[in-house]
Amino acid sequence: MTINNAIATSTRATQLRAHALRMVHAVNASHIGTCLSMADLLAVLYGGILNVHPSEPQWPNRDRLILSKGHGAAILYAALAEAGFFAVDELATYCQKGSQFTGHISHHIPGVEVSTGSLGHGLSFGTGMALASKADGLNWRVFVILSDGELDEGSNWEPILLAPHLKLDNLIAIVDYNKIQSFGRVDEVLPLEPLKAKWEAFGWEVQEVDGHDHQALHATLGTIPFKPGKPSVVIAHTIKGKGVSFMENELAWHYRSPNELLLEQALAELGCNS
Amino acid sequence: MRTRFIETLCRLAQEDDRIWLICGDLGYSVLEAFRDRFPNRYLNAGVAEQNMTTMAAGLAHSGKIVFTYSIANFPVMRCLEQIRNDVCYHNLPVKVVAVGGGLAYGTQGYTHHGVEDLAVTRVLPNMTVFAPGDPWEAECVTESAAALPGPCYIRLGKAGEPVVHEERPAFRVGEPLTLRTGTDVAILSTGGMLVTALAAAQLLQEKGILASVVSVPTIQPFSDTAFVFAGKPAAFVATVEEHAEGGLATIVAERIAFGGYDTRLLPFRLGREPLSVAGSQEELRAMKGLSSQAIASNIHQWLST
């Protein structure tokens, strides 16, 4: 079963990558690298981990997902479309004049809980939601996807300090640890290591995972909470630009958008020629 | 005001279990009443206003009505982006409460002077901004804040402000409250300056000048009826506020311009220069011309020229 799930979500991740590439290409948008690094995470989350009803986005007992790294909007829109929250055709309006599909994630889109874009907000938002779920005796969970560079924001360390104190084992942070931030490599700009030890020291239960290994992601995300009474954090080791050889581990693809030729090359590598 | 605030909040919380209170590790001798009665809806977020504010947004997103509480600038300035993006953009029922607004923490220095809060909060989307003038107004705005579906900011004084209204006023969000009528000049006051404004009006009366005094407990939305009486704009308006530029005087100036009113405006407010000396609230106010004597004297001179 797990292997079948992994195959299905792996195929889905490739679709999401192709969507995101076409979307940023169409409007010359930035941030394709960060989209590609979390394609597998989103495919797995919406491929059986998150308890959501796409036909009823506001279903009260849904699991909440917050994309705190709001600049990765394109691929979350793609994931929501493929999950059935809205028609895939609507992705074509991404960043077009008058479209609600803004370049940073927008809560005006079905399935999106929270608008982000300024870094360091999502985990606090999720902490409040998880507290509400607990206070009401409900079982819904909150997943917050953070970037690595985002952890430079001091505001993150306030909920990292508080959530264990509140014993919020329905709160799950996922760090898309692709090792490249906005203007350089994480280990050069502001090193995070030892990252696992930092979260552990603050009272979180930590698991590290290969963020592109679908079997490992299903196994890890399927066993939350890692420890009752403690919030969980998944440090997902990823590759910025994953899946397109010339984008992988290249800072430039935080900003660049593929032209027609490079889009075709990228889609060909994914096996998604249009 | 803060005492009336917490009494009112406790009463409201008794009636509505959606009401929560989160503080930023401040509220000693004030918040215990709520904490002890509603321990499951009270949280001390620690000295972490950014988290306090966005966590409140998360709770509000999940159906709660959340009051955040700290002193002076801390619940506003430190976490302004959290208020802007997480609370206001999402139009969530988070009610930011700052106790000790204005120069209430006079001797503590500029870091504790909440004197730009009205300017920054009133321009935020969906935000309702309150600055009550006495304990009755504090009670009314607390009730309204809890009832309004969106974000609110409440600037409170500290403790011990005198009761100005003889009885519960007929408060409505956005509407001014007239305490005194007079035809020569309209004195508009917001927040804790109300007593001073009334005293100034009394001094003016002794000089034969009849001033109306209008309390403006709601800064945003603002109603022109604060100085347009029965469709006729007051010819002379003086604004009184414990606030720098961007507050009541700025709002009234905009309204005069936009409305094309034939009205002259004399603002009594703080300047842009920080007050960098110690002094009691009264002493610091007086240094900036915010005493009843200075206000009355300047209005008298203004009307005489």
CSV table of C-alpha atoms in Angstrom, one decimal, chain B residues 146-270:
chain,number,residue,atom,x,y,z
B,146,ALA,CA,-16.2,42.1,21.4
B,147,ALA,CA,-19.3,42.4,19.2
B,148,LEU,CA,-17.6,43.7,16.0
B,149,PRO,CA,-16.7,40.9,13.6
B,150,GLY,CA,-13.3,42.3,12.6
B,151,PRO,CA,-10.1,43.7,14.1
B,152,CYS,CA,-10.1,46.4,16.7
B,153,TYR,CA,-7.5,48.5,18.5
B,154,ILE,CA,-8.3,49.9,21.9
B,155,ARG,CA,-6.0,52.6,23.5
B,156,LEU,CA,-6.7,52.6,27.2
B,157,GLY,CA,-5.4,54.9,29.9
B,158,LYS,CA,-4.1,53.4,33.1
B,159,ALA,CA,-6.0,53.3,36.3
B,160,GLY,CA,-7.8,56.0,38.2
B,161,GLU,CA,-9.0,58.3,35.5
B,162,PRO,CA,-12.1,60.2,36.7
B,163,VAL,CA,-15.5,59.2,35.5
B,164,VAL,CA,-16.7,62.0,33.2
B,165,HIS,CA,-20.1,60.8,32.0
B,166,GLU,CA,-22.7,61.0,34.7
B,167,GLU,CA,-24.2,57.8,33.4
B,168,ARG,CA,-23.7,55.3,30.7
B,169,PRO,CA,-23.5,57.2,27.5
B,170,ALA,CA,-25.5,56.4,24.4
B,171,PHE,CA,-22.4,55.1,22.6
B,172,ARG,CA,-22.3,53.9,19.1
B,173,VAL,CA,-19.3,52.8,17.1
B,174,GLY,CA,-18.0,55.7,15.0
B,175,GLU,CA,-20.2,58.3,16.7
B,176,PRO,CA,-18.9,61.2,18.9
B,177,LEU,CA,-20.3,62.0,22.3
B,178,THR,CA,-21.2,65.6,23.1
B,179,LEU,CA,-20.5,66.5,26.7
B,180,ARG,CA,-21.0,70.2,26.5
B,181,THR,CA,-22.5,72.6,24.0
B,182,GLY,CA,-21.3,76.0,23.0
B,183,THR,CA,-21.4,78.1,19.9
B,184,ASP,CA,-18.0,79.8,19.8
B,185,VAL,CA,-15.6,76.9,19.4
B,186,ALA,CA,-15.9,73.1,19.3
B,187,ILE,CA,-13.2,71.2,21.3
B,188,LEU,CA,-12.7,67.7,20.1
B,189,SER,CA,-10.9,65.3,22.5
B,190,THR,CA,-9.9,61.7,22.1
B,191,GLY,CA,-8.7,59.3,24.7
B,192,GLY,CA,-7.6,60.4,28.2
B,193,MET,CA,-7.5,64.1,27.4
B,194,LEU,CA,-11.3,64.5,27.9
B,195,VAL,CA,-11.0,65.8,31.5
B,196,THR,CA,-8.5,68.4,30.3
B,197,ALA,CA,-10.7,69.4,27.4
B,198,LEU,CA,-13.6,69.9,29.8
B,199,ALA,CA,-11.5,71.9,32.2
B,200,ALA,CA,-10.3,74.1,29.3
B,201,ALA,CA,-13.9,74.7,28.3
B,202,GLN,CA,-14.7,75.8,31.8
B,203,LEU,CA,-11.8,78.2,31.8
B,204,LEU,CA,-13.0,79.6,28.5
B,205,GLN,CA,-16.5,80.1,29.9
B,206,GLU,CA,-15.0,82.3,32.6
B,207,LYS,CA,-13.6,84.5,29.8
B,208,GLY,CA,-17.0,84.5,28.1
B,209,ILE,CA,-16.2,82.0,25.4
B,210,LEU,CA,-18.8,79.2,24.9
B,211,ALA,CA,-17.1,76.0,23.9
B,212,SER,CA,-18.7,72.7,23.0
B,213,VAL,CA,-16.8,69.6,24.1
B,214,VAL,CA,-17.0,66.5,22.0
B,215,SER,CA,-15.4,63.2,23.0
B,216,VAL,CA,-14.2,61.1,20.1
B,217,PRO,CA,-13.9,57.5,21.4
B,218,THR,CA,-13.9,56.1,17.9
B,219,ILE,CA,-11.0,57.4,15.8
B,220,GLN,CA,-11.7,55.0,12.9
B,221,PRO,CA,-14.4,55.2,11.6
B,222,PHE,CA,-14.7,58.9,12.2
B,223,SER,CA,-17.9,60.8,11.8
B,224,ASP,CA,-18.0,64.4,10.7
B,225,THR,CA,-20.8,64.9,13.2
B,226,ALA,CA,-18.0,65.5,15.7
B,227,PHE,CA,-17.8,69.0,14.4
B,228,VAL,CA,-20.7,69.4,11.9
B,229,PHE,CA,-23.7,70.0,14.1
B,230,ALA,CA,-27.1,69.7,12.5
B,231,GLY,CA,-25.5,70.0,9.1
B,232,LYS,CA,-23.6,73.1,10.0
B,233,PRO,CA,-19.8,72.8,10.4
B,234,ALA,CA,-18.3,74.6,13.4
B,235,ALA,CA,-16.4,77.7,12.4
B,236,PHE,CA,-13.6,77.0,14.9
B,237,VAL,CA,-12.5,73.6,15.9
B,238,ALA,CA,-9.7,72.7,18.4
B,239,THR,CA,-8.5,69.1,18.7
B,240,VAL,CA,-7.0,67.8,21.9
B,241,GLU,CA,-5.0,64.5,21.9
B,242,GLU,CA,-2.1,62.9,23.6
B,243,HIS,CA,-0.7,61.9,20.3
B,244,ALA,CA,1.8,62.9,17.7
B,245,GLU,CA,0.9,63.8,14.1
B,246,GLY,CA,-1.4,61.5,12.3
B,247,GLY,CA,-4.1,61.3,14.9
B,248,LEU,CA,-7.3,63.3,15.6
B,249,ALA,CA,-6.1,66.6,14.2
B,250,THR,CA,-5.0,65.0,11.0
B,251,ILE,CA,-8.3,63.2,10.6
B,252,VAL,CA,-10.2,66.4,11.2
B,253,ALA,CA,-8.0,68.3,8.8
B,254,GLU,CA,-8.7,65.7,6.1
B,255,ARG,CA,-12.4,65.9,6.8
B,256,ILE,CA,-12.4,69.7,6.6
B,257,ALA,CA,-10.6,69.5,3.3
B,258,PHE,CA,-12.6,66.7,1.8
B,259,GLY,CA,-15.9,68.2,3.0
B,260,GLY,CA,-15.1,71.7,1.8
B,261,TYR,CA,-16.1,73.0,5.2
B,262,ASP,CA,-15.5,76.6,6.2
B,263,THR,CA,-13.8,75.6,9.4
B,264,ARG,CA,-10.5,76.7,11.0
B,265,LEU,CA,-8.6,74.2,13.0
B,266,LEU,CA,-6.3,74.6,16.0
B,267,PRO,CA,-4.5,71.3,17.0
B,268,PHE,CA,-3.3,70.6,20.5
B,269,ARG,CA,-1.1,67.5,20.2
B,270,LEU,CA,2.5,66.3,20.6
